[in-house]
Every structure is written in structure tokens, then in C-alpha cells.
Short mmCIF file of C-alpha atoms and ligand atoms in Angstrom, two decimals:
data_model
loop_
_atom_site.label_atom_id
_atom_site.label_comp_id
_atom_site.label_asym_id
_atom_site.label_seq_id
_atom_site.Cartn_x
_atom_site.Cartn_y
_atom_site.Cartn_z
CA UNK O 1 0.00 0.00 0.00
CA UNK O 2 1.11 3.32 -0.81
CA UNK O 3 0.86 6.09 1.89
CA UNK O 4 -0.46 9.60 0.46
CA UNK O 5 -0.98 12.82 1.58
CA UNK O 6 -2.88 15.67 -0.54
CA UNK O 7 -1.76 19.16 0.59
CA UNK O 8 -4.91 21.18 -1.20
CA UNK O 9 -7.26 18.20 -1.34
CA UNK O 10 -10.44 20.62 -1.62
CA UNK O 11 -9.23 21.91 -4.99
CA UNK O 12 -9.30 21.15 -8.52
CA UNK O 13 -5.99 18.96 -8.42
CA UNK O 14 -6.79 18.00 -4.88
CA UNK O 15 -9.91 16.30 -5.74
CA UNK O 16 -8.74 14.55 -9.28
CA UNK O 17 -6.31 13.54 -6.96
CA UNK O 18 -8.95 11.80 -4.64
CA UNK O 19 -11.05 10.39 -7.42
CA UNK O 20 -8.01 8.25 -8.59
CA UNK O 21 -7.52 7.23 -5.50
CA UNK O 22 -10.54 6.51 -4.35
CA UNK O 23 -10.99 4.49 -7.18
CA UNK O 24 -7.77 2.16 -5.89
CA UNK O 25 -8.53 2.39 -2.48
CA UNK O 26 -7.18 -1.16 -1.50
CA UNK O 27 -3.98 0.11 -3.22
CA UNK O 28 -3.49 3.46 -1.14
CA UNK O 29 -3.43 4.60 2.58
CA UNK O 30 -4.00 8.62 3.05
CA UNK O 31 -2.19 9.89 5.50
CA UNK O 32 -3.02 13.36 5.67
CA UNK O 33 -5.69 15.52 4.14
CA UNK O 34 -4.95 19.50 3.91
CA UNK O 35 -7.37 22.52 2.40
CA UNK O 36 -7.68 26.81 3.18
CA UNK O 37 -11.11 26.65 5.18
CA UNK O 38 -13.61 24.39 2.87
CA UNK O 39 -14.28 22.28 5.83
CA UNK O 40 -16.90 20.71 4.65
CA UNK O 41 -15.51 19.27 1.95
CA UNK O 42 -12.19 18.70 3.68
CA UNK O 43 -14.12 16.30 6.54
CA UNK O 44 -15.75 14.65 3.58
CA UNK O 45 -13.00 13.59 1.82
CA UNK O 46 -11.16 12.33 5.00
CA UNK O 47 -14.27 10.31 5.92
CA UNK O 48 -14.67 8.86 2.67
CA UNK O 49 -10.40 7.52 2.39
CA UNK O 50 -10.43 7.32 6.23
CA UNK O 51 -7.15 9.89 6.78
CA UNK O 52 -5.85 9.65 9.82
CA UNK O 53 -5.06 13.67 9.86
CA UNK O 54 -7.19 16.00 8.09
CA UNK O 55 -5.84 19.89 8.49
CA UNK O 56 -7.59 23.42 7.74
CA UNK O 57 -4.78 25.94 7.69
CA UNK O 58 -6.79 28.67 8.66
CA UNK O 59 -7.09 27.89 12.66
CA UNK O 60 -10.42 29.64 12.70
CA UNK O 61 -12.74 27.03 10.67
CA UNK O 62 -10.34 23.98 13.28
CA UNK O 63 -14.09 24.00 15.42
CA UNK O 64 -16.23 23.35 12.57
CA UNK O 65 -13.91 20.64 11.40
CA UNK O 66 -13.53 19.45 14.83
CA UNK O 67 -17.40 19.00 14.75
CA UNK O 68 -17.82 16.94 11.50
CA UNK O 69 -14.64 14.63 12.41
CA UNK O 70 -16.48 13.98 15.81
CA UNK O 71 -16.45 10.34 16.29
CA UNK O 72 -14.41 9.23 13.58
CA UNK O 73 -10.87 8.83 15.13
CA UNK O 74 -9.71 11.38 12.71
CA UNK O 75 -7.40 13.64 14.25
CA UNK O 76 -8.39 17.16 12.94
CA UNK O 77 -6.00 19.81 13.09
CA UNK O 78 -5.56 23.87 12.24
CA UNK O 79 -3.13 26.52 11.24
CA UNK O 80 -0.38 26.62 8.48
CA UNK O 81 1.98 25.62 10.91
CA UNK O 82 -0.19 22.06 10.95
CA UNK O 83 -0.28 21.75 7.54
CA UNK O 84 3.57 21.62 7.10
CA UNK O 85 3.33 18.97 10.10
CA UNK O 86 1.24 17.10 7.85
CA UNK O 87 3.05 17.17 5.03
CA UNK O 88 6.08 15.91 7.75
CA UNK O 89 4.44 11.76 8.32
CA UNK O 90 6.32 10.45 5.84
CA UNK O 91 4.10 9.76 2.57
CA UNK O 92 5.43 7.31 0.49
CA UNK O 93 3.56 10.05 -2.11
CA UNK O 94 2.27 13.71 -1.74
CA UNK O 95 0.49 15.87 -3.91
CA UNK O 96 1.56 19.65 -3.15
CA UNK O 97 -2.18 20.83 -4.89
CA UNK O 98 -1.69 24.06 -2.18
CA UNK O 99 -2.30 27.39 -4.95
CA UNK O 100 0.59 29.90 -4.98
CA UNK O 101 3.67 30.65 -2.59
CA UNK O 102 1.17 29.77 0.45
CA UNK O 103 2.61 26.16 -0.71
CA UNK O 104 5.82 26.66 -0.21
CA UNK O 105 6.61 25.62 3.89
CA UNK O 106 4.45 22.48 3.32
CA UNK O 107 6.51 21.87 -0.09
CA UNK O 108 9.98 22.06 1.80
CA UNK O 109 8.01 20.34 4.70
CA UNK O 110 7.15 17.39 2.33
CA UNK O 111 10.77 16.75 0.42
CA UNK O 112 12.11 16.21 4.06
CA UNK O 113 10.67 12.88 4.44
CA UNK O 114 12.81 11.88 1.21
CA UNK O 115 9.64 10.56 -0.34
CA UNK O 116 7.68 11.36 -3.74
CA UNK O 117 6.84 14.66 -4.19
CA UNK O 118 3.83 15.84 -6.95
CA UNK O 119 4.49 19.28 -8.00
CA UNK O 120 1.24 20.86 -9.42
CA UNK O 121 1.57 23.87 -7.21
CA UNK O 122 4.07 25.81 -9.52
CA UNK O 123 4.04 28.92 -7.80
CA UNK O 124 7.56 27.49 -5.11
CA UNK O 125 9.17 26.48 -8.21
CA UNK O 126 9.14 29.76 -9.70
CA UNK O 127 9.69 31.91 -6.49
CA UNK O 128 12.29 29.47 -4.80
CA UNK O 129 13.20 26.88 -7.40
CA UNK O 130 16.75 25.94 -6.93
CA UNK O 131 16.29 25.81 -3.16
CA UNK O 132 13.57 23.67 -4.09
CA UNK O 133 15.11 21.31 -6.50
CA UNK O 134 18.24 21.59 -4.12
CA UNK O 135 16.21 20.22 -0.63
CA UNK O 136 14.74 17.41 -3.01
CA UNK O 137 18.19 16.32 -3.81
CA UNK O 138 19.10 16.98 0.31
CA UNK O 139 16.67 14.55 1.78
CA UNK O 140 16.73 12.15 -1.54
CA UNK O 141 13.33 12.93 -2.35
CA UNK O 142 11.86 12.77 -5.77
CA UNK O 143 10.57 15.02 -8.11
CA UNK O 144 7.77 14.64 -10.19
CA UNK O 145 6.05 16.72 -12.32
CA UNK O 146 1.77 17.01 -12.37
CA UNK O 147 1.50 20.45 -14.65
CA UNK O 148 0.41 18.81 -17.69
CA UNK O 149 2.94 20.49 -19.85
CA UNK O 150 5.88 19.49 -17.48
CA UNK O 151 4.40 16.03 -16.61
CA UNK O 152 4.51 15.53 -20.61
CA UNK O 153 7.99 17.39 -21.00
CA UNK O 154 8.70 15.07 -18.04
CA UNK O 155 7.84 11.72 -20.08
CA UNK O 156 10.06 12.35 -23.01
CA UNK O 157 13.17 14.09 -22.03
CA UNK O 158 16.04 11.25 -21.80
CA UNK O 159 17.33 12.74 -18.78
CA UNK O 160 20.36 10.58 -19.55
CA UNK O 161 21.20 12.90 -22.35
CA UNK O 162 20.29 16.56 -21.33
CA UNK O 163 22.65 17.67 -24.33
CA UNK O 164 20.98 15.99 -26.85
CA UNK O 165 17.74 17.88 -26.70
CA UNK O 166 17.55 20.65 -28.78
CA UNK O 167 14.00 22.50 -27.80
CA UNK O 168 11.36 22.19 -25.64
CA UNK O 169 8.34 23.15 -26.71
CA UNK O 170 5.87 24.01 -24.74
CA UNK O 171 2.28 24.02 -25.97
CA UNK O 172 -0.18 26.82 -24.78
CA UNK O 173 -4.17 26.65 -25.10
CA UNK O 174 -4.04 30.63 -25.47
CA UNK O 175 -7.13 30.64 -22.92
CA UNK O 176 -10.14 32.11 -23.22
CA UNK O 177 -8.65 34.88 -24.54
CA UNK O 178 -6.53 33.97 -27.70
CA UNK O 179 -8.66 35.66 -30.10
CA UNK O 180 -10.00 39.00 -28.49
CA UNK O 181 -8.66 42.47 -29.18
CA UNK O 182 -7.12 44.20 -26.72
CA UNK O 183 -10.01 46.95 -26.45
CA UNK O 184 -12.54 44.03 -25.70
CA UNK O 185 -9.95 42.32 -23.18
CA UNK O 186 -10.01 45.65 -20.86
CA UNK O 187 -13.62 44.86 -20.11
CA UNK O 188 -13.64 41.19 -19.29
CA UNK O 189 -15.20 40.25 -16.12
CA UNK O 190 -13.91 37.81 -14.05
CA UNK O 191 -16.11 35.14 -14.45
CA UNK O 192 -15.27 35.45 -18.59
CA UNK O 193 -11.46 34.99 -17.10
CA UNK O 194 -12.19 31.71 -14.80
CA UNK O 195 -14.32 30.28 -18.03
CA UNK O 196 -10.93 28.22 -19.63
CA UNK O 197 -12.43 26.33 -22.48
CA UNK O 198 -10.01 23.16 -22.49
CA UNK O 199 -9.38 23.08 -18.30
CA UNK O 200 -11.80 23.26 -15.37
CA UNK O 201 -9.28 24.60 -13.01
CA UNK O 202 -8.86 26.85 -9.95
CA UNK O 203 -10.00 30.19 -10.15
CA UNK O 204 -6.12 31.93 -9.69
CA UNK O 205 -4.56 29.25 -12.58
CA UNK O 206 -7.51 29.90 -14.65
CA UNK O 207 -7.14 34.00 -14.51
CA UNK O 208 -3.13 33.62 -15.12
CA UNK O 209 -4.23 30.87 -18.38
CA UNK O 210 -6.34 33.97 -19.34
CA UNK O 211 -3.35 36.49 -19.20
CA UNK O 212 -1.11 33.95 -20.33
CA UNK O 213 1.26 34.22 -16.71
CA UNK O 214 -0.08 30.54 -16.37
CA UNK O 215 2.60 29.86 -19.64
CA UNK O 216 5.18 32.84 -18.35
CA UNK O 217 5.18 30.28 -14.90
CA UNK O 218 5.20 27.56 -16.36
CA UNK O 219 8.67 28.84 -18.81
CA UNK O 220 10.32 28.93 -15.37
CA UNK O 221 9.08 25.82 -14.14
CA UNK O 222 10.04 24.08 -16.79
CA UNK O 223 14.08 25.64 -16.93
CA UNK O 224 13.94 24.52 -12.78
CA UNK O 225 13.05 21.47 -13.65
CA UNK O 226 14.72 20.30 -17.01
CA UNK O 227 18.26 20.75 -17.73
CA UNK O 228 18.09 23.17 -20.59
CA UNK O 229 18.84 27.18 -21.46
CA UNK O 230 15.71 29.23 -20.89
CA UNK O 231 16.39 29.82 -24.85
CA UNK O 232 15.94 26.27 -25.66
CA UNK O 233 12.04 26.58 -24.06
CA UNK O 234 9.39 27.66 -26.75
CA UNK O 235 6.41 28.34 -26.66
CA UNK O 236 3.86 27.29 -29.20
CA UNK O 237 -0.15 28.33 -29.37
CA UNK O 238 -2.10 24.86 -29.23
CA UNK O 239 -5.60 25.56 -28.88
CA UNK O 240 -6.35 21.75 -28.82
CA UNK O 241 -4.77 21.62 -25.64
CA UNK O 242 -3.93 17.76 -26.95
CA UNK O 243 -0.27 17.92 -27.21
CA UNK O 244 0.69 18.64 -23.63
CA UNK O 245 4.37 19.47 -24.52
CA UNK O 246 7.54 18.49 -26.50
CA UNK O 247 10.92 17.19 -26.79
CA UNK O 248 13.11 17.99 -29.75
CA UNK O 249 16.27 16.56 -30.19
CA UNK O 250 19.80 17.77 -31.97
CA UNK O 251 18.48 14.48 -35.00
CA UNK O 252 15.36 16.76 -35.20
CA UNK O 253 13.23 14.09 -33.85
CA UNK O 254 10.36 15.48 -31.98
CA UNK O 255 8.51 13.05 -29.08
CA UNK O 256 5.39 14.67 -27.90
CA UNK O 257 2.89 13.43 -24.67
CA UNK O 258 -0.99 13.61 -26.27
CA UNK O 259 -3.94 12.86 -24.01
CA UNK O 260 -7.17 14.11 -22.70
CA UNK O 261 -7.20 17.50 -21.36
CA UNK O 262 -7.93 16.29 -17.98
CA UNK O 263 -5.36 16.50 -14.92
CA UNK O 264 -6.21 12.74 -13.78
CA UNK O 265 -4.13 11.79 -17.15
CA UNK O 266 -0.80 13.43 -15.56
CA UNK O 267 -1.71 13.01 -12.10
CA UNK O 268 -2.25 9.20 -12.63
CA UNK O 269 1.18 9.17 -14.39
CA UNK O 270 2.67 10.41 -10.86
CA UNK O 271 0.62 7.92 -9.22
CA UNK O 272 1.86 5.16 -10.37
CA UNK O 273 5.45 5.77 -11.72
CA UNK O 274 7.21 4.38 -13.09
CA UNK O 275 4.59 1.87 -13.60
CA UNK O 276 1.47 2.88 -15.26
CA UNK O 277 -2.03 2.71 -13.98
CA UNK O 278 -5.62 2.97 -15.35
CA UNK O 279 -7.99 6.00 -15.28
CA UNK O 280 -11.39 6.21 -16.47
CA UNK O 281 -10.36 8.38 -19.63
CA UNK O 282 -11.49 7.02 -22.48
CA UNK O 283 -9.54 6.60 -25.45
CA UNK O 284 -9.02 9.57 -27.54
CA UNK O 285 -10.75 9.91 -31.07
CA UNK O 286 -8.51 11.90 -32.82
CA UNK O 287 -11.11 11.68 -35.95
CA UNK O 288 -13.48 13.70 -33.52
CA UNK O 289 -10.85 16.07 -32.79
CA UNK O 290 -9.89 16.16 -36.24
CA UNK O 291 -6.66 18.48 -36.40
CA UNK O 292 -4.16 19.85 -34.35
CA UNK O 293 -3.65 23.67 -34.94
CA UNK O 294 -0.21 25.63 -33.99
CA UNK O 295 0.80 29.14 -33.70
CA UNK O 296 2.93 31.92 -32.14
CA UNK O 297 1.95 33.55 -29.36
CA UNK O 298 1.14 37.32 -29.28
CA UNK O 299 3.48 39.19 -27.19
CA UNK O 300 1.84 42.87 -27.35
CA UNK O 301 -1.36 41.43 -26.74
CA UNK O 302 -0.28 39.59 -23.69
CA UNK O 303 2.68 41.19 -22.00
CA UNK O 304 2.65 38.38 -19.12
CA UNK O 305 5.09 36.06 -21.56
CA UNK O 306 7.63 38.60 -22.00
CA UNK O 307 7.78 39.69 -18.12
CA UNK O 308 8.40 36.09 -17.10
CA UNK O 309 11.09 35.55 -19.84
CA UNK O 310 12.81 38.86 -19.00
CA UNK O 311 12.56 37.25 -14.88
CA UNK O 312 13.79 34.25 -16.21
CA UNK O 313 16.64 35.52 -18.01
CA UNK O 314 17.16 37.99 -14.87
CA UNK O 315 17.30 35.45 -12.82
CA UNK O 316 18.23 36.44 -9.15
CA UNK O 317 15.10 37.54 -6.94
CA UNK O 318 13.10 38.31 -10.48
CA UNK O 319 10.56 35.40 -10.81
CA UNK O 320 10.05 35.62 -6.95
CA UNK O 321 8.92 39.46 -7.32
CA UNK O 322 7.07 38.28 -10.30
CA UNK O 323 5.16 35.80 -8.57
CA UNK O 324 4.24 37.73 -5.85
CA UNK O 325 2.80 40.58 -7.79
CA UNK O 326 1.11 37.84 -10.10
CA UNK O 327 -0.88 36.86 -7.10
CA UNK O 328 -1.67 40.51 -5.78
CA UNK O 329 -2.59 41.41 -8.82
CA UNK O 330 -5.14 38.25 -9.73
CA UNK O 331 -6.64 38.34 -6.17
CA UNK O 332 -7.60 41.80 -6.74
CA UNK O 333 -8.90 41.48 -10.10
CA UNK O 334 -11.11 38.21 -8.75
CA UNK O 335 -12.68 41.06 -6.07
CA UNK O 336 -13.84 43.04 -9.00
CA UNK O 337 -10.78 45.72 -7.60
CA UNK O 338 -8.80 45.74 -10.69
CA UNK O 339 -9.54 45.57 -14.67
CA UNK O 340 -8.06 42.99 -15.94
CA UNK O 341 -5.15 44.38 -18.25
CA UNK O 342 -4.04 45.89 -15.08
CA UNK O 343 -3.04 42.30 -13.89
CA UNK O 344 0.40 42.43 -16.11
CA UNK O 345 0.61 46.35 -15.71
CA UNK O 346 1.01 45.41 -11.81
CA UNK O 347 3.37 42.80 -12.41
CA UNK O 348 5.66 45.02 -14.52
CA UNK O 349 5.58 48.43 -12.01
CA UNK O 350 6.33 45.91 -9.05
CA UNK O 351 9.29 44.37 -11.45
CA UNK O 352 10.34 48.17 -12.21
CA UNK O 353 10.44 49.76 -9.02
CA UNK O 354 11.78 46.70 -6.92
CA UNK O 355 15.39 44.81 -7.64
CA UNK O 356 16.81 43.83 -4.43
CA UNK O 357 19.86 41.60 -4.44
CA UNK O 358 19.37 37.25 -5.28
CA UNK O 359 17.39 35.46 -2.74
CA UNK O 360 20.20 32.94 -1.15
CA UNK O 361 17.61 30.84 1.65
CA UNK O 362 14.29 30.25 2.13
CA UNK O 363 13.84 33.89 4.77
CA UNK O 364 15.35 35.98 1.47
CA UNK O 365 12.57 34.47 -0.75
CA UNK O 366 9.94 34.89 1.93
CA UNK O 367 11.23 38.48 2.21
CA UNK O 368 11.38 39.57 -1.30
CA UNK O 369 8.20 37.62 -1.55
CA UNK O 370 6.32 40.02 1.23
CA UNK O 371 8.17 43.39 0.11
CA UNK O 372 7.34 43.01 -3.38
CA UNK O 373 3.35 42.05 -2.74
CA UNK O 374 3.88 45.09 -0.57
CA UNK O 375 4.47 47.05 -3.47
CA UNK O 376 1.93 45.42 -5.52
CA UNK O 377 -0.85 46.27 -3.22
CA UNK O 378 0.08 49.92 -2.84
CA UNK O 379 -0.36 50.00 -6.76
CA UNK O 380 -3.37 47.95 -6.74
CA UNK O 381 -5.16 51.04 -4.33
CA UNK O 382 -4.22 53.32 -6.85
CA UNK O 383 -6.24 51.19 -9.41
CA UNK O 384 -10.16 52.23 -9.58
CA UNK O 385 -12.26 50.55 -11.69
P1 LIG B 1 -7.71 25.45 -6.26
O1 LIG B 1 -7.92 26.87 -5.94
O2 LIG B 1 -8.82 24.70 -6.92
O3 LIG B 1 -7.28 24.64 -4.94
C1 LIG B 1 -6.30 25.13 -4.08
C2 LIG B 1 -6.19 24.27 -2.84
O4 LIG B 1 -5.24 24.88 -1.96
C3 LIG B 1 -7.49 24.15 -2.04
O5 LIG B 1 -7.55 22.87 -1.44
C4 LIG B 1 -7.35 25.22 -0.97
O6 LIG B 1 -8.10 24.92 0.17
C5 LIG B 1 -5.87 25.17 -0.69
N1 LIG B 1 -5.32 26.45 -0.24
C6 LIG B 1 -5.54 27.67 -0.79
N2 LIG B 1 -4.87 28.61 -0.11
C7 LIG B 1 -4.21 27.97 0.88
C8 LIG B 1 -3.36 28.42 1.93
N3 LIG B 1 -3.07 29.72 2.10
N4 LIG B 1 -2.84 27.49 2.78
C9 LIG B 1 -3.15 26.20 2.63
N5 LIG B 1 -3.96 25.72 1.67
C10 LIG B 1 -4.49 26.60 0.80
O7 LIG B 1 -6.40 25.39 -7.17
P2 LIG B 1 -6.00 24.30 -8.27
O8 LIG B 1 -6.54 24.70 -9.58
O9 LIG B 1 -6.25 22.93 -7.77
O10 LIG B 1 -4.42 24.55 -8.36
C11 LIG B 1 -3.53 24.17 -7.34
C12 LIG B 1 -2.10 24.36 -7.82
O11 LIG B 1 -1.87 23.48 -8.92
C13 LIG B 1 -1.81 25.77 -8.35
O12 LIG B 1 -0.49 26.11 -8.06
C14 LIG B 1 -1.98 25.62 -9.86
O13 LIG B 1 -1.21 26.55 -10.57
C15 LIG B 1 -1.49 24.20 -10.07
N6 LIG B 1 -2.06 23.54 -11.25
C16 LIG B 1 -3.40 23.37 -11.35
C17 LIG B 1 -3.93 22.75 -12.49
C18 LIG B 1 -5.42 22.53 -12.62
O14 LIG B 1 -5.86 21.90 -13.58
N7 LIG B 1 -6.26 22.99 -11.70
C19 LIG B 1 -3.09 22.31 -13.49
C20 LIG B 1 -1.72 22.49 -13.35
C21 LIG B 1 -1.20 23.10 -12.23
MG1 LIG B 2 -0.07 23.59 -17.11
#
């Protein structure tokens, strides 16, 4: 049996997570079951896989949690500080599912116990990669992959032979907003922005697939985690979303990962590897989806790619301060207190007007992390809509 814990089980990766579990259950034990404060939903799951620990990490919803796990002989527990605990029992297998630096402590918290480690929360890769990557190697944990486009990258890259690839392309769905003008993007509402039309995804991921950040992230995930020059990552428009990414090599063979667009294909492939398990997807028909359509993104029309490059190429404290101001910005914009063009606007005045020196521990990433949504939010009063 393989001992799990989901940090974020109440979310959209938390609960594919659950369903292909719950589907094995002979073949798993959960461990520990974290969310933010959806505590009924959090008690629900916990019941259902019988977790020995489920966790809310905001203390104040621990009583009503408390109350549903009454009788169970699940332990319920509260506060951030609990959730890293959690993530501490020593899973054979955890899924960090936690959205945006707030997954950070439980990430590092996790890679002690030299287990498996699921990445979908890409948000500590960016801000704090190589310390990341770096406390993996530490505590002989292992790495895996669950962003489709890195799980993919992740299943045809011969890691063997870093200097034989040549590109990595990364595919984009363009989001909802591939088409639109400019002029009709200043108006969108945020329930236009959380509307992705390949992905049903958290409402933060499916804002930043809107502005394309979710891609500009994902271009520094993907250098953390492969061996490769940030020049040798492309990315290519697939609005398909059925190529999930690809490998090119210096023989100018290309291998390419095509599924479903559904998150229990790559999560499934963490599951079980390196062996393979079942899901309920059923088999593609590519004569239903008929073609496969490529093209470049638009840089003027979506100023997110170019930011994270530029952080990326930066390097130092940059994707950190990007991050942060990401997340300012998007939270704001999902309270109806920012338009949504502003989003990238705040990310670039927060990138102008802050360069402190390269993050070298965990406190300097935390720090540049809290001074530069500091920033953010003074900029994001001076936005009325
Ligand atoms: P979500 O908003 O649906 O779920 C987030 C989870 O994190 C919830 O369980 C929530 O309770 C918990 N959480 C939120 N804030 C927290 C905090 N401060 N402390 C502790 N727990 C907290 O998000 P999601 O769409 O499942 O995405 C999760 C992560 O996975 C993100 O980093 C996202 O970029 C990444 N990701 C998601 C998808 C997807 O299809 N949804 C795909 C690839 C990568
Ligand atoms: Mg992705």
C-alpha cells in the first residue's frame, strides 16, 4: 500500500487527486488531508479515504472541522503551521495541490521525508526553485512533475542525455482569450477569465491561463526542472490543448505526450510511476478532434510572456517578485478591484520599481516575496475601476 498525503485536497488537483484514488482504495493509505477553510468538503473527503489527519490551515474554521470529524478517530487539526506537520508523516507520495507561494513551507516540509513529491503547485518552483530542486536532492526525495505540460515534458526528455535535446516546446491553449482584441480584453469580467475552455481549473490558474502568466510560470518551471537554457524553451499556441508538450532533439526528432485535457491523465502518471495505472479516460478519437492547430503567441497582446522571460533571463530575486505581484494582482482582479489588463501592468511596475539583491535561503525568498506584494498592493489602491 502506498501512503499519500494531498496538501490542497479541496481543490481542482486535490480532488482529481482523490477520485483516482478513491478508485484504488485497497492500493493506497491517506495519510493526511490538507485545504484553506472548505471544511466541509475537507471532513468529507477524509471520511470517505479514512485519513488519519485532516488539516484546515486557517485555525479559525479547526471548530467546525472538529465537529464533523467527531467520532471518527480522525485527528483534525488547524493553522499553516499544521499543515507543514502534515506534510512531515512520511508519505510514500504527496500531492503539493496548495495554490501559490502559500505552498511553499508544506513543499519544503514534504521533500524532508525523502519521499515522492507531486508538483502541481508551480508557484515554489518559480519563487524558490533551486532551493527547491536543491532540498529534493538533500533529503533524496523525488521530483515529479503534475503540470500537464511538465508532466509531458517530463515523459520524453532522456534525462540521460540533457545535451541531446535541442528545444522544448511548450504548448499553450491561449485561454479564453486567444482571439479577443485588446479593447474588448479591458472589459472582461472575471467570471469570462475563470471560463478556460479546455481546463476546469482553480479560479487563480484559470485567470493567469487567461493572461497567459499561467505559460510565463510555467517557462520557469520548466528551466527549474529540465536541464536546458531558458532559450531552448518555446512556446507554441495549441488551442487543442492535446499535445501537452515536446521534446526535440539535436536528429530533429520530436517526441510529444498527447492525451485528454484532464489532470487525472498526468496526475495518474505520478501515481503510479514508473509503472502505469488505469484511469477512467477514455480513449481519444482523434477523428473527432480532427486536427491539431499551432501558432505563435502574441506578445503585445499579452505582455505576461515577455515579463516572465525577461525574470527568467534575470534570474536572481526576479521570478520571486514576479510571482508575488502575479498573485496581488489576480486576487484583486477576482474582487472586481482591478480591470483585468491591469493584472500584467502590476506585475511590470512591481518588477520596475523593486530589484533587491538574489534570494540565497528560504527567509530571502519569503522576504522579497512580502516586500514586493507590498508594493503590488500599494499600486493595486491606486487602481479604480
Ligand atoms: P484550487 O484553488 O482549486 O485549490 C487550491 C487548494 O489549496 C485548495 O484545497 C485550498 O483549500 C488550498 N489552499 C488555498 N490557499 C491555501 C493556503 N493559504 N494554505 C493552505 N492551503 C491553501 O487550485 P488548483 O486549480 O487545484 O491549483 C492548485 C495548484 O496546482 C496551483 O499552483 C496551480 O497553478 C497548479 N495547477 C493546477 C492545475 C489545474 O488543472 N487545476 C493544473 C496544473 C497546475
Ligand atoms: Mg499547465
Amino acid at each position: 500500500m502506498k501512503r499519500v498525503t494531498i496538501l490542497g485536497a479541496t481543490g481542482s488537483v486535490g480532488s482529481s487527486t482523490l477520485d483516482l484514488i478513491e478508485r484504488e482504495a485497497e492500493a493506497f493509505e491517506v495519510l493526511a488531508l490538507t485545504a484553506n477553510h472548505d471544511v466541509e468538503r475537507l471532513a468529507a473527503a477524509a471520511i470517505r479515504t479514512n485519513a488519519k489527519l485532516a488539516v484546515v490551515a486557517d485555525a479559525s474554521c479547526l471548530p467546525g472541522l472538529i465537529e464533523r470529524l467527531a467520532g471518527t478517530g480522525i485527528q483534525a487539526r488547524g493553522g499553516p503551521e499544521a499543515v507543514c506537520d502534515a506534510a512531515r508523516m512520511g508519505a510514500d507520495w504527496t500531492m503539493a495541490a496548495i495554490v501559490g507561494l502559500a505552498g511553499l513551507g508544506p513543499v519544503m516540509a514534504a521533500l524532508e521525508g525523502g519521499g515522492t513529491v507531486v508538483l502541481a503547485n508551480k508557484e515554489p518552483l518559480v519563487s524558490a526553485g533551486d532551493l527547491v530542486v536543491e532540498a529534493a536532492k538533500r533529503h533524496g526525495a523525488t521530483l515529479l512533475p503534475a503540470d500537464s505540460e511538465h508532466n509531458a515534458i517530463f515523459q520524453c526528455f532522456d534525462a540521460d542525455r540533457p545535451e541531446r535535446v535541442r528545444r522544448i516546446i511548450l504548448t499553450a491553449s491561449g485561454g479564453p482569450f486567444r482571439d479577443w482584441t485588446v479593447e474588448a480584453m479591458r472589459s472582461v469580467t472575471p467570471q469570462q477569465a475563470v471560463a478556460h475552455p479546455n481546463w476546469s481549473m482553480g479560479a487563480k490558474i484559470s485567470v493567469d491561463s487567461a493572461t497567459m502568466m499561467n505559460k510565463g510560470l510555467e517557462l520557469i518551471e520548466a528551466a527549474r526542472l529540465f536541464p536546458v537554457a531558458p532559450s531552448a524553451i518555446e512556446i507554441v499556441i495549441h488551442p487543442q490543448s492535446i499535445i501537452h508538450s515536446m521534446v526535440e532533439y539535436v536528429d530533429g526528432s520530436i517526441l510529444a505526450q498527447l492525451g485528454p485535457s484532464d489532470m487525472r491523465v498526468p496526475i495518474a502518471h505520478t501515481l503510479a510511476w514508473p509503472d502505469r495505472m488505469a484511469t477512467p479516460m477514455a480513449p481519444l478519437d482523434f477523428v473527432s478532434v480532427g486536427r491539431l492547430d499551432f501558432a505563435a503567441p502574441d506578445p503585445a497582446r499579452f505582455p505576461a510572456l515577455a515579463l516572465a522571460r525577461a525574470a527568467l533571463q534575470e534570474g536572481g530575486a526576479r521570478p520571486a517578485i514576479l510571482n508575488a505581484a502575479n498573485e496581488v494582482a489576480v486576487a484583486a482582479f477576482l474582487s472586481g478591484g482591478l480591470n483585468f489588463l491591469e493584472i500584467a501592468a502590476i506585475v511590470a511596475d512591481t518588477l520596475a520599481r523593486y530589484n533587491p539583491v538574489a534570494p540565497d535561503s528560504l527567509e530571502a525568498v519569503l522576504a522579497i516575496d512580502a516586500e514586493a506584494r507590498r508594493h503590488a498592493g500599494e499600486r493595486v489602491k491606486d487602481c479604480v475601476v
